[in-house]
């Protein structure tokens, strides 16, 4: 399902479309129709199955996250479902004046496809910001693609089919493709990007964040970089101690289990207090 389709050769929004009228999918050009309901966001659906069409595979979680991006960013400067014929792609959301593409991902993806998507948009001068949905991502086990993406421009969505929830950043400890610890969700504002080059990073920062910083160029208001930037080094204590703890215990399941219980009582409260103190 999708939010835009073609009427003859013009893009039309599902909000403007008429029921019982055939439109065409932006990607596969097959017939689509519009549907909506009191609790359902208007959207187009394919009248027959076309498994290779990525637009058909999108869910209401995906569409609601796209809508949130549209609502959050400056009106008139952002478009959803924009075709880029040169690279054969349709971007979920484009913030033209900032040259940013937002890609919402609710289904599994290969690392190769994630890399290729980033590369394809880069050749056109755009940077990709990934929004991974909790339905599939931010679980204990990371796929190769998620492991690749989390250190790049990447956040998570908890937005449900009625539009509730948030787009957020999160402090996490990942070892051997497993999330051993997750901090609280930290809501971010996509309308306020900033360059990470402006941040005076030093080796006192938690290593998890230094690793991310080495591969990211852009942050957003409310993310971990933004919040840490505004704090004193002693406030990073809880995160650094967590990292040290997992490094020391790495490789021993029993130790990790007992470590988690210990963290629950000591560092978790410290970390939450710190992150909430600096909530946007
Ligand atoms: Zn299609």
PDB file of C-alpha atoms and ligand atoms in Angstrom:
ATOM      1  CA  UNK A   1       0.000   0.000   0.000  1.00  0.00           C
ATOM      2  CA  UNK A   2       1.081   3.541  -0.612  1.00  0.00           C
ATOM      3  CA  UNK A   3       0.121   7.217  -0.247  1.00  0.00           C
ATOM      4  CA  UNK A   4       0.607   8.320  -3.867  1.00  0.00           C
ATOM      5  CA  UNK A   5      -0.287   6.921  -7.282  1.00  0.00           C
ATOM      6  CA  UNK A   6      -0.501   8.066 -10.886  1.00  0.00           C
ATOM      7  CA  UNK A   7      -3.599   9.530 -12.517  1.00  0.00           C
ATOM      8  CA  UNK A   8      -2.596   9.511 -16.148  1.00  0.00           C
ATOM      9  CA  UNK A   9       0.921  10.910 -15.710  1.00  0.00           C
ATOM     10  CA  UNK A  10       0.363  13.018 -12.602  1.00  0.00           C
ATOM     11  CA  UNK A  11       1.055  12.018  -9.020  1.00  0.00           C
ATOM     12  CA  UNK A  12      -2.052  12.100  -6.874  1.00  0.00           C
ATOM     13  CA  UNK A  13      -2.401  11.773  -3.109  1.00  0.00           C
ATOM     14  CA  UNK A  14      -4.690   9.122  -1.618  1.00  0.00           C
ATOM     15  CA  UNK A  15      -6.506  11.967   0.149  1.00  0.00           C
ATOM     16  CA  UNK A  16      -7.559  13.406  -3.217  1.00  0.00           C
ATOM     17  CA  UNK A  17      -8.350  10.121  -4.953  1.00  0.00           C
ATOM     18  CA  UNK A  18     -11.855   8.798  -5.707  1.00  0.00           C
ATOM     19  CA  UNK A  19     -13.005   5.351  -4.641  1.00  0.00           C
ATOM     20  CA  UNK A  20     -13.862   2.825  -7.386  1.00  0.00           C
ATOM     21  CA  UNK A  21     -11.518   4.611  -9.798  1.00  0.00           C
ATOM     22  CA  UNK A  22      -8.386   2.888 -11.149  1.00  0.00           C
ATOM     23  CA  UNK A  23      -5.062   4.655 -10.666  1.00  0.00           C
ATOM     24  CA  UNK A  24      -1.585   3.264 -11.380  1.00  0.00           C
ATOM     25  CA  UNK A  25       1.201   2.337  -8.992  1.00  0.00           C
ATOM     26  CA  UNK A  26       4.229   4.677  -9.138  1.00  0.00           C
ATOM     27  CA  UNK A  27       6.573   1.705  -9.171  1.00  0.00           C
ATOM     28  CA  UNK A  28       5.050  -1.212 -11.101  1.00  0.00           C
ATOM     29  CA  UNK A  29       2.386   0.817 -12.993  1.00  0.00           C
ATOM     30  CA  UNK A  30      -0.278  -1.807 -12.205  1.00  0.00           C
ATOM     31  CA  UNK A  31      -3.799  -0.727 -11.167  1.00  0.00           C
ATOM     32  CA  UNK A  32      -4.328   0.544  -7.635  1.00  0.00           C
ATOM     33  CA  UNK A  33      -7.441   1.862  -5.879  1.00  0.00           C
ATOM     34  CA  UNK A  34      -7.942   4.002  -2.817  1.00  0.00           C
ATOM     35  CA  UNK A  35      -9.493   2.959   0.476  1.00  0.00           C
ATOM     36  CA  UNK A  36      -9.906   4.600   3.872  1.00  0.00           C
ATOM     37  CA  UNK A  37     -11.996   4.354   7.001  1.00  0.00           C
ATOM     38  CA  UNK A  38     -12.764   6.164  10.234  1.00  0.00           C
ATOM     39  CA  UNK A  39      -9.613   4.743  11.842  1.00  0.00           C
ATOM     40  CA  UNK A  40      -7.645   4.020   8.710  1.00  0.00           C
ATOM     41  CA  UNK A  41      -5.326   6.394   6.901  1.00  0.00           C
ATOM     42  CA  UNK A  42      -6.374   6.779   3.213  1.00  0.00           C
ATOM     43  CA  UNK A  43      -4.038   4.735   1.009  1.00  0.00           C
ATOM     44  CA  UNK A  44      -3.833   2.985  -2.333  1.00  0.00           C
ATOM     45  CA  UNK A  45      -3.847  -0.793  -2.635  1.00  0.00           C
ATOM     46  CA  UNK A  46      -3.004  -3.008  -5.612  1.00  0.00           C
ATOM     47  CA  UNK A  47      -6.045  -4.756  -7.062  1.00  0.00           C
ATOM     48  CA  UNK A  48      -3.921  -7.839  -7.870  1.00  0.00           C
ATOM     49  CA  UNK A  49      -0.787  -9.276  -6.298  1.00  0.00           C
ATOM     50  CA  UNK A  50       2.636  -8.041  -7.493  1.00  0.00           C
ATOM     51  CA  UNK A  51       5.133  -9.426  -4.994  1.00  0.00           C
ATOM     52  CA  UNK A  52       8.125  -7.673  -6.559  1.00  0.00           C
ATOM     53  CA  UNK A  53       6.619  -4.195  -6.089  1.00  0.00           C
ATOM     54  CA  UNK A  54       8.081  -2.653  -2.911  1.00  0.00           C
ATOM     55  CA  UNK A  55       5.183  -0.182  -2.710  1.00  0.00           C
ATOM     56  CA  UNK A  56       2.724  -3.036  -2.393  1.00  0.00           C
ATOM     57  CA  UNK A  57       4.716  -4.498   0.489  1.00  0.00           C
ATOM     58  CA  UNK A  58       4.395  -1.344   2.632  1.00  0.00           C
ATOM     59  CA  UNK A  59       2.252  -1.573   5.786  1.00  0.00           C
ATOM     60  CA  UNK A  60       0.164   0.958   7.717  1.00  0.00           C
ATOM     61  CA  UNK A  61       3.082   1.240  10.193  1.00  0.00           C
ATOM     62  CA  UNK A  62       5.198   2.359   7.268  1.00  0.00           C
ATOM     63  CA  UNK A  63       2.619   4.851   5.951  1.00  0.00           C
ATOM     64  CA  UNK A  64       1.992   6.357   9.386  1.00  0.00           C
ATOM     65  CA  UNK A  65       5.736   6.847   9.906  1.00  0.00           C
ATOM     66  CA  UNK A  66       5.917   8.591   6.519  1.00  0.00           C
ATOM     67  CA  UNK A  67       2.993  10.826   7.547  1.00  0.00           C
ATOM     68  CA  UNK A  68       4.776  11.719  10.787  1.00  0.00           C
ATOM     69  CA  UNK A  69       7.873  12.750   8.841  1.00  0.00           C
ATOM     70  CA  UNK A  70       5.704  14.930   6.601  1.00  0.00           C
ATOM     71  CA  UNK A  71       3.958  16.553   9.573  1.00  0.00           C
ATOM     72  CA  UNK A  72       7.263  17.187  11.375  1.00  0.00           C
ATOM     73  CA  UNK A  73       9.257  18.812   8.561  1.00  0.00           C
ATOM     74  CA  UNK A  74       8.689  22.295   7.070  1.00  0.00           C
ATOM     75  CA  UNK A  75       5.525  22.361   4.992  1.00  0.00           C
ATOM     76  CA  UNK A  76       6.095  22.763   1.259  1.00  0.00           C
ATOM     77  CA  UNK A  77       9.725  21.604   1.388  1.00  0.00           C
ATOM     78  CA  UNK A  78       9.020  17.893   1.855  1.00  0.00           C
ATOM     79  CA  UNK A  79       7.434  15.357  -0.464  1.00  0.00           C
ATOM     80  CA  UNK A  80       6.489  11.734   0.076  1.00  0.00           C
ATOM     81  CA  UNK A  81       7.027   8.882  -2.381  1.00  0.00           C
ATOM     82  CA  UNK A  82       9.180  10.753  -4.859  1.00  0.00           C
ATOM     83  CA  UNK A  83      10.304   8.759  -7.927  1.00  0.00           C
ATOM     84  CA  UNK A  84      13.999   8.938  -8.927  1.00  0.00           C
ATOM     85  CA  UNK A  85      13.882   7.311 -12.396  1.00  0.00           C
ATOM     86  CA  UNK A  86      17.670   7.573 -12.926  1.00  0.00           C
ATOM     87  CA  UNK A  87      18.303   5.055 -10.159  1.00  0.00           C
ATOM     88  CA  UNK A  88      14.933   3.256 -10.347  1.00  0.00           C
ATOM     89  CA  UNK A  89      13.874   4.140  -6.805  1.00  0.00           C
ATOM     90  CA  UNK A  90      10.991   5.813  -4.989  1.00  0.00           C
ATOM     91  CA  UNK A  91      12.107   7.660  -1.857  1.00  0.00           C
ATOM     92  CA  UNK A  92       9.759   7.489   1.143  1.00  0.00           C
ATOM     93  CA  UNK A  93      10.295  11.182   1.957  1.00  0.00           C
ATOM     94  CA  UNK A  94      12.533  13.880   0.500  1.00  0.00           C
ATOM     95  CA  UNK A  95      13.533  17.121   2.249  1.00  0.00           C
ATOM     96  CA  UNK A  96      14.720  18.894  -0.834  1.00  0.00           C
ATOM     97  CA  UNK A  97      16.419  21.996   0.573  1.00  0.00           C
ATOM     98  CA  UNK A  98      18.523  19.865   2.961  1.00  0.00           C
ATOM     99  CA  UNK A  99      19.187  17.144   0.358  1.00  0.00           C
ATOM    100  CA  UNK A 100      17.953  14.515   2.785  1.00  0.00           C
ATOM    101  CA  UNK A 101      16.076  11.319   1.980  1.00  0.00           C
ATOM    102  CA  UNK A 102      14.156   9.519   4.734  1.00  0.00           C
ATOM    103  CA  UNK A 103      13.818   5.794   4.196  1.00  0.00           C
ATOM    104  CA  UNK A 104      11.366   3.978   6.444  1.00  0.00           C
ATOM    105  CA  UNK A 105      12.080   0.287   6.847  1.00  0.00           C
ATOM    106  CA  UNK A 106       9.505  -2.038   8.404  1.00  0.00           C
ATOM    107  CA  UNK A 107      10.539  -5.273   6.683  1.00  0.00           C
ATOM    108  CA  UNK A 108      13.819  -7.110   6.549  1.00  0.00           C
ATOM    109  CA  UNK A 109      16.470  -5.891   4.139  1.00  0.00           C
ATOM    110  CA  UNK A 110      19.854  -7.235   3.097  1.00  0.00           C
ATOM    111  CA  UNK A 111      23.048  -5.388   3.962  1.00  0.00           C
ATOM    112  CA  UNK A 112      23.845  -5.286   0.260  1.00  0.00           C
ATOM    113  CA  UNK A 113      20.551  -3.515  -0.530  1.00  0.00           C
ATOM    114  CA  UNK A 114      21.038  -1.049   2.338  1.00  0.00           C
ATOM    115  CA  UNK A 115      24.530  -0.181   1.062  1.00  0.00           C
ATOM    116  CA  UNK A 116      23.286   0.137  -2.522  1.00  0.00           C
ATOM    117  CA  UNK A 117      20.407   2.397  -1.557  1.00  0.00           C
ATOM    118  CA  UNK A 118      22.765   4.739   0.306  1.00  0.00           C
ATOM    119  CA  UNK A 119      25.171   4.730  -2.627  1.00  0.00           C
ATOM    120  CA  UNK A 120      22.463   5.331  -5.262  1.00  0.00           C
ATOM    121  CA  UNK A 121      21.099   8.393  -3.466  1.00  0.00           C
ATOM    122  CA  UNK A 122      24.613   9.677  -2.762  1.00  0.00           C
ATOM    123  CA  UNK A 123      25.318   9.713  -6.493  1.00  0.00           C
ATOM    124  CA  UNK A 124      22.420  12.181  -6.801  1.00  0.00           C
ATOM    125  CA  UNK A 125      23.707  14.305  -3.912  1.00  0.00           C
ATOM    126  CA  UNK A 126      21.326  13.075  -1.189  1.00  0.00           C
ATOM    127  CA  UNK A 127      22.092  11.634   2.225  1.00  0.00           C
ATOM    128  CA  UNK A 128      19.834   8.855   3.512  1.00  0.00           C
ATOM    129  CA  UNK A 129      18.377   8.968   7.030  1.00  0.00           C
ATOM    130  CA  UNK A 130      17.052   5.529   8.004  1.00  0.00           C
ATOM    131  CA  UNK A 131      13.998   5.115  10.189  1.00  0.00           C
ATOM    132  CA  UNK A 132      13.792   1.463  11.262  1.00  0.00           C
ATOM    133  CA  UNK A 133      10.454   0.349  12.650  1.00  0.00           C
ATOM    134  CA  UNK A 134      10.256  -1.559  15.926  1.00  0.00           C
ATOM    135  CA  UNK A 135       7.986  -4.120  14.282  1.00  0.00           C
ATOM    136  CA  UNK A 136      11.083  -5.627  12.726  1.00  0.00           C
ATOM    137  CA  UNK A 137      14.095  -3.826  14.199  1.00  0.00           C
ATOM    138  CA  UNK A 138      15.522  -2.831  17.589  1.00  0.00           C
ATOM    139  CA  UNK A 139      15.064  -6.382  18.857  1.00  0.00           C
ATOM    140  CA  UNK A 140      17.693  -8.376  20.727  1.00  0.00           C
ATOM    141  CA  UNK A 141      19.205  -9.957  17.607  1.00  0.00           C
ATOM    142  CA  UNK A 142      20.538  -7.617  14.896  1.00  0.00           C
ATOM    143  CA  UNK A 143      20.567  -8.657  11.243  1.00  0.00           C
ATOM    144  CA  UNK A 144      23.651  -7.859   9.173  1.00  0.00           C
ATOM    145  CA  UNK A 145      21.803  -4.883   7.656  1.00  0.00           C
ATOM    146  CA  UNK A 146      20.786  -3.483  11.043  1.00  0.00           C
ATOM    147  CA  UNK A 147      24.319  -3.911  12.364  1.00  0.00           C
ATOM    148  CA  UNK A 148      25.523  -1.944   9.336  1.00  0.00           C
ATOM    149  CA  UNK A 149      22.867   0.788   9.628  1.00  0.00           C
ATOM    150  CA  UNK A 150      22.840   1.548  13.363  1.00  0.00           C
ATOM    151  CA  UNK A 151      26.208   3.255  13.187  1.00  0.00           C
ATOM    152  CA  UNK A 152      25.082   5.433  10.317  1.00  0.00           C
ATOM    153  CA  UNK A 153      22.268   8.005  10.152  1.00  0.00           C
ATOM    154  CA  UNK A 154      19.663   5.743  11.683  1.00  0.00           C
ATOM    155  CA  UNK A 155      16.818   6.082  14.196  1.00  0.00           C
ATOM    156  CA  UNK A 156      13.804   3.991  15.213  1.00  0.00           C
ATOM    157  CA  UNK A 157      10.029   4.368  14.914  1.00  0.00           C
ATOM    158  CA  UNK A 158       7.396   3.126  17.360  1.00  0.00           C
ATOM    159  CA  UNK A 159       4.563   4.737  15.364  1.00  0.00           C
ATOM    160  CA  UNK A 160       1.451   2.557  15.324  1.00  0.00           C
ATOM    161  CA  UNK A 161      -1.323   2.219  12.743  1.00  0.00           C
ATOM    162  CA  UNK A 162      -3.298   5.057  14.317  1.00  0.00           C
ATOM    163  CA  UNK A 163      -0.333   7.438  14.246  1.00  0.00           C
ATOM    164  CA  UNK A 164       0.638   7.236  17.944  1.00  0.00           C
ATOM    165  CA  UNK A 165       4.264   6.704  18.984  1.00  0.00           C
ATOM    166  CA  UNK A 166       7.523   8.455  18.158  1.00  0.00           C
ATOM    167  CA  UNK A 167      10.697   8.550  16.113  1.00  0.00           C
ATOM    168  CA  UNK A 168      13.551   8.066  18.549  1.00  0.00           C
ATOM    169  CA  UNK A 169      17.212   7.446  19.267  1.00  0.00           C
ATOM    170  CA  UNK A 170      18.474   5.021  21.868  1.00  0.00           C
ATOM    171  CA  UNK A 171      21.661   4.192  23.707  1.00  0.00           C
ATOM    172  CA  UNK A 172      22.420   0.497  23.348  1.00  0.00           C
ATOM    173  CA  UNK A 173      25.220  -1.934  24.044  1.00  0.00           C
ATOM    174  CA  UNK A 174      25.657  -4.339  21.126  1.00  0.00           C
ATOM    175  CA  UNK A 175      28.063  -7.265  21.192  1.00  0.00           C
ATOM    176  CA  UNK A 176      28.260 -10.091  18.628  1.00  0.00           C
ATOM    177  CA  UNK A 177      25.103  -8.834  16.858  1.00  0.00           C
ATOM    178  CA  UNK A 178      23.097  -8.931  20.070  1.00  0.00           C
ATOM    179  CA  UNK A 179      21.678  -6.003  22.021  1.00  0.00           C
ATOM    180  CA  UNK A 180      22.712  -6.655  25.588  1.00  0.00           C
ATOM    181  CA  UNK A 181      21.326  -3.386  26.899  1.00  0.00           C
ATOM    182  CA  UNK A 182      18.856  -0.747  25.719  1.00  0.00           C
ATOM    183  CA  UNK A 183      18.359   2.671  27.299  1.00  0.00           C
ATOM    184  CA  UNK A 184      15.066   4.576  27.221  1.00  0.00           C
ATOM    185  CA  UNK A 185      13.615   5.843  23.949  1.00  0.00           C
ATOM    186  CA  UNK A 186      14.722   9.425  23.290  1.00  0.00           C
ATOM    187  CA  UNK A 187      12.343  11.309  20.998  1.00  0.00           C
ATOM    188  CA  UNK A 188      14.083  13.310  18.283  1.00  0.00           C
ATOM    189  CA  UNK A 189      13.010  16.244  16.143  1.00  0.00           C
ATOM    190  CA  UNK A 190      13.682  15.574  12.461  1.00  0.00           C
ATOM    191  CA  UNK A 191      13.024  19.252  11.727  1.00  0.00           C
ATOM    192  CA  UNK A 192      16.303  20.219  13.427  1.00  0.00           C
ATOM    193  CA  UNK A 193      19.312  18.523  11.817  1.00  0.00           C
ATOM    194  CA  UNK A 194      22.861  19.555  12.686  1.00  0.00           C
ATOM    195  CA  UNK A 195      26.321  18.662  11.448  1.00  0.00           C
ATOM    196  CA  UNK A 196      28.255  16.318  13.715  1.00  0.00           C
ATOM    197  CA  UNK A 197      31.421  18.140  12.634  1.00  0.00           C
ATOM    198  CA  UNK A 198      30.271  20.953  14.908  1.00  0.00           C
ATOM    199  CA  UNK A 199      30.508  18.748  17.978  1.00  0.00           C
ATOM    200  CA  UNK A 200      33.754  18.712  19.950  1.00  0.00           C
ATOM    201  CA  UNK A 201      34.004  14.937  20.301  1.00  0.00           C
ATOM    202  CA  UNK A 202      36.796  13.539  22.427  1.00  0.00           C
ATOM    203  CA  UNK A 203      37.820  10.180  23.798  1.00  0.00           C
ATOM    204  CA  UNK A 204      35.906  10.801  27.001  1.00  0.00           C
ATOM    205  CA  UNK A 205      32.695  10.139  25.081  1.00  0.00           C
ATOM    206  CA  UNK A 206      31.230   6.642  25.398  1.00  0.00           C
ATOM    207  CA  UNK A 207      32.874   4.380  22.800  1.00  0.00           C
ATOM    208  CA  UNK A 208      29.505   3.347  21.340  1.00  0.00           C
ATOM    209  CA  UNK A 209      28.916   6.953  20.378  1.00  0.00           C
ATOM    210  CA  UNK A 210      32.428   7.584  19.088  1.00  0.00           C
ATOM    211  CA  UNK A 211      31.974   4.605  16.794  1.00  0.00           C
ATOM    212  CA  UNK A 212      28.698   6.024  15.512  1.00  0.00           C
ATOM    213  CA  UNK A 213      30.226   9.486  15.103  1.00  0.00           C
ATOM    214  CA  UNK A 214      32.993   8.127  12.889  1.00  0.00           C
ATOM    215  CA  UNK A 215      30.406   7.037  10.309  1.00  0.00           C
ATOM    216  CA  UNK A 216      27.698   9.697  10.707  1.00  0.00           C
ATOM    217  CA  UNK A 217      27.658  13.229   9.445  1.00  0.00           C
ATOM    218  CA  UNK A 218      24.283  14.433  10.656  1.00  0.00           C
ATOM    219  CA  UNK A 219      22.475  14.414  13.984  1.00  0.00           C
ATOM    220  CA  UNK A 220      19.024  15.657  14.980  1.00  0.00           C
ATOM    221  CA  UNK A 221      17.789  17.625  17.964  1.00  0.00           C
ATOM    222  CA  UNK A 222      17.097  15.287  20.855  1.00  0.00           C
ATOM    223  CA  UNK A 223      19.371  12.459  19.718  1.00  0.00           C
ATOM    224  CA  UNK A 224      22.169  11.074  21.884  1.00  0.00           C
ATOM    225  CA  UNK A 225      24.794  13.362  20.374  1.00  0.00           C
ATOM    226  CA  UNK A 226      22.640  16.425  20.947  1.00  0.00           C
ATOM    227  CA  UNK A 227      21.917  15.460  24.544  1.00  0.00           C
ATOM    228  CA  UNK A 228      25.493  14.489  25.400  1.00  0.00           C
ATOM    229  CA  UNK A 229      26.836  17.652  23.857  1.00  0.00           C
ATOM    230  CA  UNK A 230      24.884  19.681  26.389  1.00  0.00           C
ATOM    231  CA  UNK A 231      26.175  17.800  29.430  1.00  0.00           C
ATOM    232  CA  UNK A 232      29.277  17.533  31.580  1.00  0.00           C
ATOM    233  CA  UNK A 233      31.715  14.589  31.254  1.00  0.00           C
ATOM    234  CA  UNK A 234      30.715  13.194  34.660  1.00  0.00           C
ATOM    235  CA  UNK A 235      27.201  12.717  33.277  1.00  0.00           C
ATOM    236  CA  UNK A 236      28.557  10.184  30.791  1.00  0.00           C
ATOM    237  CA  UNK A 237      29.750   8.077  33.685  1.00  0.00           C
ATOM    238  CA  UNK A 238      26.804   5.665  33.618  1.00  0.00           C
ATOM    239  CA  UNK A 239      27.183   4.915  29.901  1.00  0.00           C
ATOM    240  CA  UNK A 240      30.936   4.447  30.126  1.00  0.00           C
ATOM    241  CA  UNK A 241      30.652   2.164  33.135  1.00  0.00           C
ATOM    242  CA  UNK A 242      28.049   0.105  31.284  1.00  0.00           C
ATOM    243  CA  UNK A 243      30.389  -0.267  28.332  1.00  0.00           C
ATOM    244  CA  UNK A 244      33.273  -1.258  30.592  1.00  0.00           C
ATOM    245  CA  UNK A 245      31.102  -3.778  32.357  1.00  0.00           C
ATOM    246  CA  UNK A 246      30.057  -5.520  29.144  1.00  0.00           C
ATOM    247  CA  UNK A 247      33.607  -5.455  27.804  1.00  0.00           C
ATOM    248  CA  UNK A 248      34.905  -7.148  30.928  1.00  0.00           C
ATOM    249  CA  UNK A 249      32.140  -9.734  30.904  1.00  0.00           C
ATOM    250  CA  UNK A 250      32.087 -10.379  27.179  1.00  0.00           C
ATOM    251  CA  UNK A 251      32.150 -14.051  26.301  1.00  0.00           C
ATOM    252  CA  UNK A 252      30.633 -15.328  29.498  1.00  0.00           C
ATOM    253  CA  UNK A 253      26.868 -15.887  29.390  1.00  0.00           C
ATOM    254  CA  UNK A 254      26.669 -16.510  33.106  1.00  0.00           C
ATOM    255  CA  UNK A 255      28.537 -13.324  33.870  1.00  0.00           C
ATOM    256  CA  UNK A 256      26.351 -11.343  31.531  1.00  0.00           C
ATOM    257  CA  UNK A 257      23.232 -12.664  33.224  1.00  0.00           C
ATOM    258  CA  UNK A 258      24.471 -11.766  36.674  1.00  0.00           C
ATOM    259  CA  UNK A 259      25.806  -8.494  35.279  1.00  0.00           C
ATOM    260  CA  UNK A 260      22.396  -7.568  33.901  1.00  0.00           C
ATOM    261  CA  UNK A 261      20.777  -8.047  37.260  1.00  0.00           C
ATOM    262  CA  UNK A 262      23.459  -5.933  38.896  1.00  0.00           C
ATOM    263  CA  UNK A 263      23.077  -3.217  36.253  1.00  0.00           C
ATOM    264  CA  UNK A 264      19.342  -3.215  36.758  1.00  0.00           C
ATOM    265  CA  UNK A 265      19.825  -2.121  40.322  1.00  0.00           C
ATOM    266  CA  UNK A 266      22.654   0.335  39.896  1.00  0.00           C
ATOM    267  CA  UNK A 267      23.519   1.677  36.459  1.00  0.00           C
ATOM    268  CA  UNK A 268      20.122   1.471  34.839  1.00  0.00           C
ATOM    269  CA  UNK A 269      18.699   3.922  37.329  1.00  0.00           C
ATOM    270  CA  UNK A 270      21.704   6.198  36.867  1.00  0.00           C
ATOM    271  CA  UNK A 271      21.459   6.061  33.097  1.00  0.00           C
ATOM    272  CA  UNK A 272      17.734   6.656  33.007  1.00  0.00           C
ATOM    273  CA  UNK A 273      18.074   9.550  35.415  1.00  0.00           C
ATOM    274  CA  UNK A 274      20.740  11.064  33.194  1.00  0.00           C
ATOM    275  CA  UNK A 275      18.834  10.605  29.946  1.00  0.00           C
ATOM    276  CA  UNK A 276      15.556  11.840  31.350  1.00  0.00           C
ATOM    277  CA  UNK A 277      17.245  14.832  32.948  1.00  0.00           C
ATOM    278  CA  UNK A 278      18.361  15.853  29.476  1.00  0.00           C
ATOM    279  CA  UNK A 279      15.169  14.970  27.647  1.00  0.00           C
ATOM    280  CA  UNK A 280      14.261  17.501  24.988  1.00  0.00           C
TER     281      UNK A 280
HETATM  282 ZN1  LIG B   1       3.179  -1.513  -7.529  1.00  0.00          ZN
END
